[in-house]
PDB file of C-alpha atoms in Angstrom:
ATOM      1  CA  UNK A 296      68.445 101.695  87.110  1.00 83.00           C
ATOM      2  CA  UNK A 297      70.485  98.970  88.801  1.00 87.00           C
ATOM      3  CA  UNK A 298      71.728  99.016  92.381  1.00 89.00           C
ATOM      4  CA  UNK A 299      75.277  99.701  91.199  1.00 88.00           C
ATOM      5  CA  UNK A 300      74.207 102.655  89.085  1.00 88.00           C
ATOM      6  CA  UNK A 301      72.197 104.110  91.969  1.00 88.00           C
ATOM      7  CA  UNK A 302      75.079 103.663  94.406  1.00 89.00           C
ATOM      8  CA  UNK A 303      77.530 105.354  92.055  1.00 89.00           C
ATOM      9  CA  UNK A 304      75.091 108.216  91.465  1.00 88.00           C
ATOM     10  CA  UNK A 305      74.518 108.757  95.204  1.00 88.00           C
ATOM     11  CA  UNK A 306      78.208 108.542  95.985  1.00 85.00           C
ATOM     12  CA  UNK A 307      79.133 111.033  93.270  1.00 87.00           C
ATOM     13  CA  UNK A 308      76.382 113.418  94.334  1.00 85.00           C
ATOM     14  CA  UNK A 309      77.698 113.322  97.905  1.00 80.00           C
ATOM     15  CA  UNK A 310      81.226 114.097  96.746  1.00 78.00           C
ATOM     16  CA  UNK A 311      82.622 110.824  98.066  1.00 80.00           C
ATOM     17  CA  UNK A 312      85.311 108.681  96.502  1.00 81.00           C
ATOM     18  CA  UNK A 313      85.175 104.904  96.651  1.00 83.00           C
ATOM     19  CA  UNK A 314      87.843 105.010  99.363  1.00 80.00           C
ATOM     20  CA  UNK A 315      85.791 107.430 101.464  1.00 77.00           C
ATOM     21  CA  UNK A 316      82.608 105.402 101.159  1.00 83.00           C
ATOM     22  CA  UNK A 317      84.520 102.225 101.978  1.00 82.00           C
ATOM     23  CA  UNK A 318      85.796 103.822 105.194  1.00 76.00           C
ATOM     24  CA  UNK A 319      82.307 104.965 106.165  1.00 77.00           C
ATOM     25  CA  UNK A 320      80.909 101.467 105.636  1.00 81.00           C
ATOM     26  CA  UNK A 321      83.960  99.661 107.056  1.00 78.00           C
ATOM     27  CA  UNK A 322      84.588  97.660 103.897  1.00 83.00           C
ATOM     28  CA  UNK A 323      87.336  97.577 101.309  1.00 82.00           C
ATOM     29  CA  UNK A 324      87.420  99.792  98.255  1.00 82.00           C
ATOM     30  CA  UNK A 325      87.272  96.661  96.117  1.00 86.00           C
ATOM     31  CA  UNK A 326      83.898  95.816  97.661  1.00 86.00           C
ATOM     32  CA  UNK A 327      82.463  99.225  96.745  1.00 88.00           C
ATOM     33  CA  UNK A 328      83.855  98.839  93.236  1.00 88.00           C
ATOM     34  CA  UNK A 329      82.175  95.430  92.863  1.00 88.00           C
ATOM     35  CA  UNK A 330      78.864  96.822  94.090  1.00 89.00           C
ATOM     36  CA  UNK A 331      78.964  99.640  91.566  1.00 89.00           C
ATOM     37  CA  UNK A 332      79.820  97.206  88.758  1.00 90.00           C
ATOM     38  CA  UNK A 333      76.914  94.960  89.854  1.00 87.00           C
ATOM     39  CA  UNK A 334      79.325  92.090  90.395  1.00 86.00           C
ATOM     40  CA  UNK A 335      78.163  91.623  93.991  1.00 86.00           C
ATOM     41  CA  UNK A 336      75.491  92.848  96.398  1.00 87.00           C
ATOM     42  CA  UNK A 337      76.126  94.090  99.948  1.00 86.00           C
ATOM     43  CA  UNK A 338      74.752  92.191 102.891  1.00 84.00           C
ATOM     44  CA  UNK A 339      71.603  93.441 104.633  1.00 84.00           C
ATOM     45  CA  UNK A 340      73.463  95.365 107.344  1.00 83.00           C
ATOM     46  CA  UNK A 341      75.511  97.230 104.742  1.00 85.00           C
ATOM     47  CA  UNK A 342      72.363  98.052 102.761  1.00 87.00           C
ATOM     48  CA  UNK A 343      70.857  99.683 105.841  1.00 85.00           C
ATOM     49  CA  UNK A 344      74.022 101.705 106.421  1.00 85.00           C
ATOM     50  CA  UNK A 345      74.065 102.804 102.775  1.00 88.00           C
ATOM     51  CA  UNK A 346      70.424 103.926 102.967  1.00 86.00           C
ATOM     52  CA  UNK A 347      71.113 105.908 106.134  1.00 82.00           C
ATOM     53  CA  UNK A 348      74.293 107.415 104.754  1.00 81.00           C
ATOM     54  CA  UNK A 349      72.567 108.767 101.653  1.00 83.00           C
ATOM     55  CA  UNK A 350      69.111 109.368 103.166  1.00 82.00           C
ATOM     56  CA  UNK A 351      67.212 107.002 100.855  1.00 86.00           C
ATOM     57  CA  UNK A 352      65.090 103.918 101.433  1.00 84.00           C
ATOM     58  CA  UNK A 353      66.278 100.358 100.935  1.00 83.00           C
ATOM     59  CA  UNK A 354      63.409  99.895  98.462  1.00 83.00           C
ATOM     60  CA  UNK A 355      64.909 102.596  96.273  1.00 84.00           C
ATOM     61  CA  UNK A 356      68.271 100.858  96.377  1.00 85.00           C
ATOM     62  CA  UNK A 357      66.941  97.377  95.590  1.00 84.00           C
ATOM     63  CA  UNK A 358      64.028  97.974  93.211  1.00 82.00           C
ATOM     64  CA  UNK A 359      65.212  98.800  89.722  1.00 78.00           C
ATOM     65  CA  UNK A 360      61.857 100.307  88.726  1.00 74.00           C
ATOM     66  CA  UNK A 361      62.299 103.110  91.287  1.00 75.00           C
ATOM     67  CA  UNK A 362      64.293 105.745  89.427  1.00 71.00           C
ATOM     68  CA  UNK A 363      64.158 108.467  92.091  1.00 69.00           C
ATOM     69  CA  UNK A 364      64.571 108.294  95.885  1.00 67.00           C
ATOM     70  CA  UNK A 365      61.357 107.951  97.846  1.00 57.00           C
ATOM     71  CA  UNK A 366      62.452 110.518 100.436  1.00 49.00           C
ATOM     72  CA  UNK A 367      61.740 114.220 100.100  1.00 38.00           C
ATOM     73  CA  UNK A 368      65.410 115.058 100.228  1.00 44.00           C
ATOM     74  CA  UNK A 369      67.269 113.915  97.125  1.00 42.00           C
ATOM     75  CA  UNK A 370      70.535 115.563  98.108  1.00 46.00           C
ATOM     76  CA  UNK A 371      72.894 113.235  99.914  1.00 46.00           C
ATOM     77  CA  UNK A 372      74.775 114.620 102.894  1.00 50.00           C
ATOM     78  CA  UNK A 373      78.268 115.845 102.127  1.00 51.00           C
ATOM     79  CA  UNK A 374      81.277 114.063 103.517  1.00 54.00           C
ATOM     80  CA  UNK A 375      82.225 115.104 107.028  1.00 65.00           C
ATOM     81  CA  UNK A 376      85.230 117.282 107.785  1.00 75.00           C
ATOM     82  CA  UNK A 377      87.276 114.430 109.231  1.00 76.00           C
ATOM     83  CA  UNK A 378      86.625 112.285 106.146  1.00 71.00           C
ATOM     84  CA  UNK A 379      87.673 115.160 103.896  1.00 77.00           C
ATOM     85  CA  UNK A 380      90.845 115.721 105.911  1.00 83.00           C
ATOM     86  CA  UNK A 381      91.770 112.034 105.685  1.00 78.00           C
ATOM     87  CA  UNK A 382      91.062 111.998 101.962  1.00 76.00           C
ATOM     88  CA  UNK A 383      93.194 115.114 101.434  1.00 83.00           C
ATOM     89  CA  UNK A 384      96.018 113.510 103.419  1.00 86.00           C
ATOM     90  CA  UNK A 385      95.826 110.347 101.327  1.00 80.00           C
ATOM     91  CA  UNK A 386      95.925 112.282  98.067  1.00 80.00           C
ATOM     92  CA  UNK A 387      97.984 115.377  98.920  1.00 85.00           C
ATOM     93  CA  UNK A 388      99.604 114.660 102.271  1.00 89.00           C
ATOM     94  CA  UNK A 389     103.042 114.554 100.672  1.00 89.00           C
ATOM     95  CA  UNK A 390     102.817 118.345 100.315  1.00 92.00           C
ATOM     96  CA  UNK A 391     103.408 118.577 104.081  1.00 92.00           C
ATOM     97  CA  UNK A 392     107.046 117.692 103.370  1.00 92.00           C
ATOM     98  CA  UNK A 393     107.402 121.124 101.756  1.00 94.00           C
ATOM     99  CA  UNK A 394     106.743 122.588 105.216  1.00 93.00           C
ATOM    100  CA  UNK A 395     109.740 120.644 106.563  1.00 91.00           C
ATOM    101  CA  UNK A 396     111.848 121.803 103.618  1.00 93.00           C
ATOM    102  CA  UNK A 397     110.833 125.415 104.250  1.00 94.00           C
ATOM    103  CA  UNK A 398     111.716 125.010 107.926  1.00 92.00           C
ATOM    104  CA  UNK A 399     115.144 123.703 106.935  1.00 91.00           C
ATOM    105  CA  UNK A 400     115.666 126.686 104.630  1.00 95.00           C
ATOM    106  CA  UNK A 401     114.619 129.056 107.421  1.00 94.00           C
ATOM    107  CA  UNK A 402     117.109 127.496 109.846  1.00 91.00           C
ATOM    108  CA  UNK A 403     119.833 127.640 107.201  1.00 92.00           C
ATOM    109  CA  UNK A 404     119.187 131.326 106.525  1.00 94.00           C
ATOM    110  CA  UNK A 405     119.146 132.026 110.268  1.00 92.00           C
ATOM    111  CA  UNK A 406     122.499 130.242 110.614  1.00 91.00           C
ATOM    112  CA  UNK A 407     123.952 132.275 107.720  1.00 93.00           C
ATOM    113  CA  UNK A 408     122.777 135.523 109.314  1.00 93.00           C
ATOM    114  CA  UNK A 409     124.424 134.483 112.586  1.00 91.00           C
ATOM    115  CA  UNK A 410     127.645 133.613 110.752  1.00 90.00           C
ATOM    116  CA  UNK A 411     127.603 136.966 108.950  1.00 90.00           C
ATOM    117  CA  UNK A 412     127.158 138.839 112.229  1.00 89.00           C
ATOM    118  CA  UNK A 413     129.968 136.818 113.773  1.00 87.00           C
ATOM    119  CA  UNK A 414     132.212 137.685 110.846  1.00 84.00           C
ATOM    120  CA  UNK A 415     131.427 141.398 111.208  1.00 85.00           C
ATOM    121  CA  UNK A 416     132.210 141.317 114.921  1.00 83.00           C
ATOM    122  CA  UNK A 417     135.373 139.301 114.299  1.00 81.00           C
ATOM    123  CA  UNK A 418     136.827 142.108 112.193  1.00 78.00           C
ATOM    124  CA  UNK A 419     137.631 143.941 115.425  1.00 75.00           C
ATOM    125  CA  UNK A 420     139.481 140.934 116.861  1.00 76.00           C
ATOM    126  CA  UNK A 421     143.096 140.381 115.945  1.00 73.00           C
ATOM    127  CA  UNK A 422     143.483 136.643 116.432  1.00 78.00           C
ATOM    128  CA  UNK A 423     140.011 135.401 115.527  1.00 78.00           C
ATOM    129  CA  UNK A 424     140.371 132.127 113.577  1.00 82.00           C
ATOM    130  CA  UNK A 425     137.585 132.497 111.037  1.00 82.00           C
ATOM    131  CA  UNK A 426     138.493 129.265 109.206  1.00 83.00           C
ATOM    132  CA  UNK A 427     138.321 127.377 112.481  1.00 84.00           C
ATOM    133  CA  UNK A 428     134.922 128.875 113.214  1.00 86.00           C
ATOM    134  CA  UNK A 429     133.597 127.731 109.849  1.00 88.00           C
ATOM    135  CA  UNK A 430     135.043 124.245 110.269  1.00 85.00           C
ATOM    136  CA  UNK A 431     134.161 123.689 113.923  1.00 87.00           C
ATOM    137  CA  UNK A 432     130.889 125.582 114.310  1.00 87.00           C
ATOM    138  CA  UNK A 433     129.251 126.554 111.040  1.00 91.00           C
ATOM    139  CA  UNK A 434     129.606 123.373 108.981  1.00 91.00           C
ATOM    140  CA  UNK A 435     128.577 120.864 111.712  1.00 90.00           C
ATOM    141  CA  UNK A 436     125.506 122.999 112.432  1.00 89.00           C
ATOM    142  CA  UNK A 437     124.718 123.443 108.728  1.00 92.00           C
ATOM    143  CA  UNK A 438     124.771 119.756 107.797  1.00 92.00           C
ATOM    144  CA  UNK A 439     121.518 118.730 109.615  1.00 91.00           C
ATOM    145  CA  UNK A 440     119.618 121.642 108.002  1.00 92.00           C
ATOM    146  CA  UNK A 441     120.860 120.743 104.525  1.00 94.00           C
ATOM    147  CA  UNK A 442     119.946 117.090 105.066  1.00 93.00           C
ATOM    148  CA  UNK A 443     116.469 118.113 106.262  1.00 92.00           C
ATOM    149  CA  UNK A 444     115.914 120.069 103.035  1.00 94.00           C
ATOM    150  CA  UNK A 445     117.180 117.236 100.822  1.00 95.00           C
ATOM    151  CA  UNK A 446     115.214 114.501 102.614  1.00 94.00           C
ATOM    152  CA  UNK A 447     112.051 116.635 102.563  1.00 93.00           C
ATOM    153  CA  UNK A 448     112.337 117.140  98.798  1.00 95.00           C
ATOM    154  CA  UNK A 449     112.850 113.387  98.349  1.00 94.00           C
ATOM    155  CA  UNK A 450     109.745 112.713 100.467  1.00 92.00           C
ATOM    156  CA  UNK A 451     107.713 115.077  98.269  1.00 92.00           C
ATOM    157  CA  UNK A 452     108.613 113.283  95.038  1.00 91.00           C
ATOM    158  CA  UNK A 453     108.286 109.862  96.642  1.00 89.00           C
ATOM    159  CA  UNK A 454     104.942 110.893  98.127  1.00 87.00           C
ATOM    160  CA  UNK A 455     103.646 111.908  94.690  1.00 86.00           C
ATOM    161  CA  UNK A 456     104.140 108.320  93.601  1.00 85.00           C
ATOM    162  CA  UNK A 457     102.051 107.192  96.592  1.00 81.00           C
ATOM    163  CA  UNK A 458      99.285 109.777  96.030  1.00 77.00           C
ATOM    164  CA  UNK A 459      95.965 108.188  96.983  1.00 72.00           C
ATOM    165  CA  UNK A 460      97.756 105.524  99.028  1.00 76.00           C
ATOM    166  CA  UNK A 461      99.286 107.581 101.832  1.00 84.00           C
ATOM    167  CA  UNK A 462      98.421 106.209 105.267  1.00 85.00           C
ATOM    168  CA  UNK A 463      98.675 107.381 108.860  1.00 88.00           C
ATOM    169  CA  UNK A 464     101.874 105.423 109.498  1.00 91.00           C
ATOM    170  CA  UNK A 465     103.761 107.424 106.873  1.00 91.00           C
ATOM    171  CA  UNK A 466     103.841 110.210 109.466  1.00 91.00           C
ATOM    172  CA  UNK A 467     106.474 108.080 111.183  1.00 93.00           C
ATOM    173  CA  UNK A 468     108.987 109.798 108.899  1.00 91.00           C
ATOM    174  CA  UNK A 469     108.443 112.959 110.932  1.00 90.00           C
ATOM    175  CA  UNK A 470     109.644 111.178 114.088  1.00 90.00           C
ATOM    176  CA  UNK A 471     112.619 109.762 112.182  1.00 92.00           C
ATOM    177  CA  UNK A 472     113.681 113.224 111.053  1.00 90.00           C
ATOM    178  CA  UNK A 473     113.027 114.764 114.472  1.00 87.00           C
ATOM    179  CA  UNK A 474     115.218 112.135 116.089  1.00 88.00           C
ATOM    180  CA  UNK A 475     118.113 112.276 113.639  1.00 89.00           C
ATOM    181  CA  UNK A 476     118.333 115.944 112.759  1.00 85.00           C
ATOM    182  CA  UNK A 477     118.646 119.143 114.690  1.00 69.00           C
ATOM    183  CA  UNK A 478     115.351 120.656 113.497  1.00 71.00           C
ATOM    184  CA  UNK A 479     115.347 123.457 116.117  1.00 71.00           C
ATOM    185  CA  UNK A 480     111.614 123.083 116.605  1.00 70.00           C
ATOM    186  CA  UNK A 481     109.917 125.301 119.238  1.00 69.00           C
ATOM    187  CA  UNK A 482     109.216 122.376 121.542  1.00 67.00           C
ATOM    188  CA  UNK A 483     108.104 122.419 125.205  1.00 70.00           C
ATOM    189  CA  UNK A 484     110.725 121.863 127.890  1.00 65.00           C
ATOM    190  CA  UNK A 485     110.295 118.040 128.220  1.00 63.00           C
ATOM    191  CA  UNK A 486     110.975 117.610 124.475  1.00 65.00           C
ATOM    192  CA  UNK A 487     113.838 120.046 124.011  1.00 63.00           C
ATOM    193  CA  UNK A 488     116.312 117.181 123.839  1.00 61.00           C
ATOM    194  CA  UNK A 489     115.153 116.853 120.205  1.00 62.00           C
ATOM    195  CA  UNK A 490     116.791 120.178 119.391  1.00 65.00           C
ATOM    196  CA  UNK A 491     120.073 118.301 119.004  1.00 71.00           C
ATOM    197  CA  UNK A 492     120.626 115.005 117.249  1.00 80.00           C
ATOM    198  CA  UNK A 493     123.130 112.296 116.330  1.00 90.00           C
ATOM    199  CA  UNK A 494     123.780 113.842 112.906  1.00 91.00           C
ATOM    200  CA  UNK A 495     125.170 116.969 114.554  1.00 88.00           C
ATOM    201  CA  UNK A 496     127.223 114.870 116.980  1.00 89.00           C
ATOM    202  CA  UNK A 497     128.713 112.749 114.192  1.00 91.00           C
ATOM    203  CA  UNK A 498     129.473 115.811 112.064  1.00 90.00           C
ATOM    204  CA  UNK A 499     131.203 117.519 114.981  1.00 89.00           C
ATOM    205  CA  UNK A 500     133.151 114.369 115.806  1.00 91.00           C
ATOM    206  CA  UNK A 501     134.451 113.996 112.263  1.00 90.00           C
ATOM    207  CA  UNK A 502     135.090 117.634 111.375  1.00 88.00           C
ATOM    208  CA  UNK A 503     136.352 118.838 114.740  1.00 88.00           C
ATOM    209  CA  UNK A 504     137.624 116.093 117.001  1.00 89.00           C
ATOM    210  CA  UNK A 505     138.961 113.676 114.380  1.00 88.00           C
ATOM    211  CA  UNK A 506     140.521 116.404 112.232  1.00 84.00           C
ATOM    212  CA  UNK A 507     141.957 118.430 115.104  1.00 84.00           C
ATOM    213  CA  UNK A 508     142.557 116.067 118.033  1.00 86.00           C
ATOM    214  CA  UNK A 509     142.743 112.541 116.622  1.00 88.00           C
ATOM    215  CA  UNK A 510     140.636 109.352 116.761  1.00 90.00           C
ATOM    216  CA  UNK A 511     140.903 108.841 120.517  1.00 90.00           C
ATOM    217  CA  UNK A 512     139.368 112.210 121.314  1.00 89.00           C
ATOM    218  CA  UNK A 513     136.719 111.644 118.666  1.00 91.00           C
ATOM    219  CA  UNK A 514     135.580 108.387 120.300  1.00 92.00           C
ATOM    220  CA  UNK A 515     135.587 110.041 123.693  1.00 91.00           C
ATOM    221  CA  UNK A 516     133.376 112.816 122.352  1.00 90.00           C
ATOM    222  CA  UNK A 517     130.971 110.325 120.765  1.00 90.00           C
ATOM    223  CA  UNK A 518     130.827 108.333 123.992  1.00 90.00           C
ATOM    224  CA  UNK A 519     129.867 111.448 125.940  1.00 88.00           C
ATOM    225  CA  UNK A 520     127.297 112.663 123.403  1.00 87.00           C
ATOM    226  CA  UNK A 521     125.790 109.180 122.999  1.00 88.00           C
ATOM    227  CA  UNK A 522     123.854 109.497 126.233  1.00 86.00           C
ATOM    228  CA  UNK A 523     122.625 112.940 125.225  1.00 83.00           C
ATOM    229  CA  UNK A 524     121.573 111.586 121.842  1.00 86.00           C
ATOM    230  CA  UNK A 525     119.998 108.395 123.216  1.00 88.00           C
ATOM    231  CA  UNK A 526     116.483 109.918 123.561  1.00 86.00           C
ATOM    232  CA  UNK A 527     116.776 111.160 119.969  1.00 87.00           C
ATOM    233  CA  UNK A 528     117.758 107.679 118.813  1.00 90.00           C
ATOM    234  CA  UNK A 529     114.774 106.206 120.647  1.00 91.00           C
ATOM    235  CA  UNK A 530     112.472 108.663 118.861  1.00 90.00           C
ATOM    236  CA  UNK A 531     114.037 107.613 115.557  1.00 92.00           C
ATOM    237  CA  UNK A 532     113.498 103.933 116.373  1.00 94.00           C
ATOM    238  CA  UNK A 533     109.890 104.718 117.303  1.00 95.00           C
ATOM    239  CA  UNK A 534     109.393 106.391 113.933  1.00 94.00           C
ATOM    240  CA  UNK A 535     110.779 103.379 112.045  1.00 95.00           C
ATOM    241  CA  UNK A 536     108.644 101.058 114.187  1.00 96.00           C
ATOM    242  CA  UNK A 537     105.497 103.014 113.261  1.00 95.00           C
ATOM    243  CA  UNK A 538     106.428 102.815 109.581  1.00 94.00           C
ATOM    244  CA  UNK A 539     107.114  99.078 109.600  1.00 95.00           C
ATOM    245  CA  UNK A 540     104.353  97.894 111.949  1.00 95.00           C
ATOM    246  CA  UNK A 541     101.797 100.287 110.455  1.00 91.00           C
ATOM    247  CA  UNK A 542     102.485  98.966 106.969  1.00 89.00           C
ATOM    248  CA  UNK A 543     102.082  95.363 108.121  1.00 90.00           C
ATOM    249  CA  UNK A 544      98.882  96.176 110.015  1.00 88.00           C
ATOM    250  CA  UNK A 545      97.427  97.958 106.988  1.00 81.00           C
ATOM    251  CA  UNK A 546      98.216  95.001 104.742  1.00 81.00           C
ATOM    252  CA  UNK A 547      96.597  92.515 107.134  1.00 84.00           C
ATOM    253  CA  UNK A 548      93.525  94.737 107.593  1.00 78.00           C
ATOM    254  CA  UNK A 549      93.041  95.165 103.853  1.00 72.00           C
ATOM    255  CA  UNK A 550      93.387  91.429 103.305  1.00 75.00           C
ATOM    256  CA  UNK A 551      90.823  90.648 106.030  1.00 75.00           C
ATOM    257  CA  UNK A 552      88.344  93.148 104.561  1.00 67.00           C
ATOM    258  CA  UNK A 553      88.667  91.636 101.101  1.00 66.00           C
ATOM    259  CA  UNK A 554      88.215  88.101 102.448  1.00 67.00           C
ATOM    260  CA  UNK A 555      85.212  89.167 104.528  1.00 66.00           C
ATOM    261  CA  UNK A 556      83.584  90.983 101.614  1.00 59.00           C
ATOM    262  CA  UNK A 557      84.046  88.017  99.315  1.00 61.00           C
ATOM    263  CA  UNK A 558      82.657  85.545 101.843  1.00 63.00           C
ATOM    264  CA  UNK A 559      79.639  87.562 103.040  1.00 55.00           C
ATOM    265  CA  UNK A 560      78.475  89.452  99.963  1.00 51.00           C
ATOM    266  CA  UNK A 561      75.726  87.463  98.137  1.00 51.00           C
ATOM    267  CA  UNK A 562      76.275  87.092  94.413  1.00 49.00           C
ATOM    268  CA  UNK A 563      73.688  88.312  91.921  1.00 46.00           C
TER     269      UNK A 563
END
């Protein structure tokens, strides 16, 4: 049995993917793939780490005549919890967007219940302008929740295309949505400024101030709300920065790992 066959057998028995083993050994997935195809051999330090990871001797890994591990324990340790969580996130992390979509639906239902109660109470008022209430209160508040649902659904289907390739920096989309939309999250006092957002301000400016009071009042309203929305905009910028810089960092890291593996791994 060759080294590659033994490595693949041990990895499969431990329930590890090539990506997981690559993370544990601090190499690229391509390096693990080459080892298992017997196209390259790991350096001595990696061999020691492989033997420790799977609880076998280096002689077992290197000598083809040894068909079974020399240790008493032939069962490799299972992947740790953190490794399993990271692997689940890479493969199924896009499902978290359904949580955001469900939160948007919950907020929308809560808003509809509030509107229904307001309508019931308004029946006893003679001059209550129900159309004005819908235009000036309901619709501007509804728009961020509807956008949250739509964007979350888009993230789910886009995430399915990236299944197996999701990375930590993709969580930057959460900051983008928190900054732009009124998600009404139960946040602590220092972060409650995120319970509003520029989308609500723009919707109110267009549907209320522009339609009812004219462009001058609309710009005055936006100027006032800009400073309230500035922290939200900064959170949005932070989210985009994490997405962009994280992607570039991941690309450079992957390239360095591949170059290092190719330069250090001795050829058979």
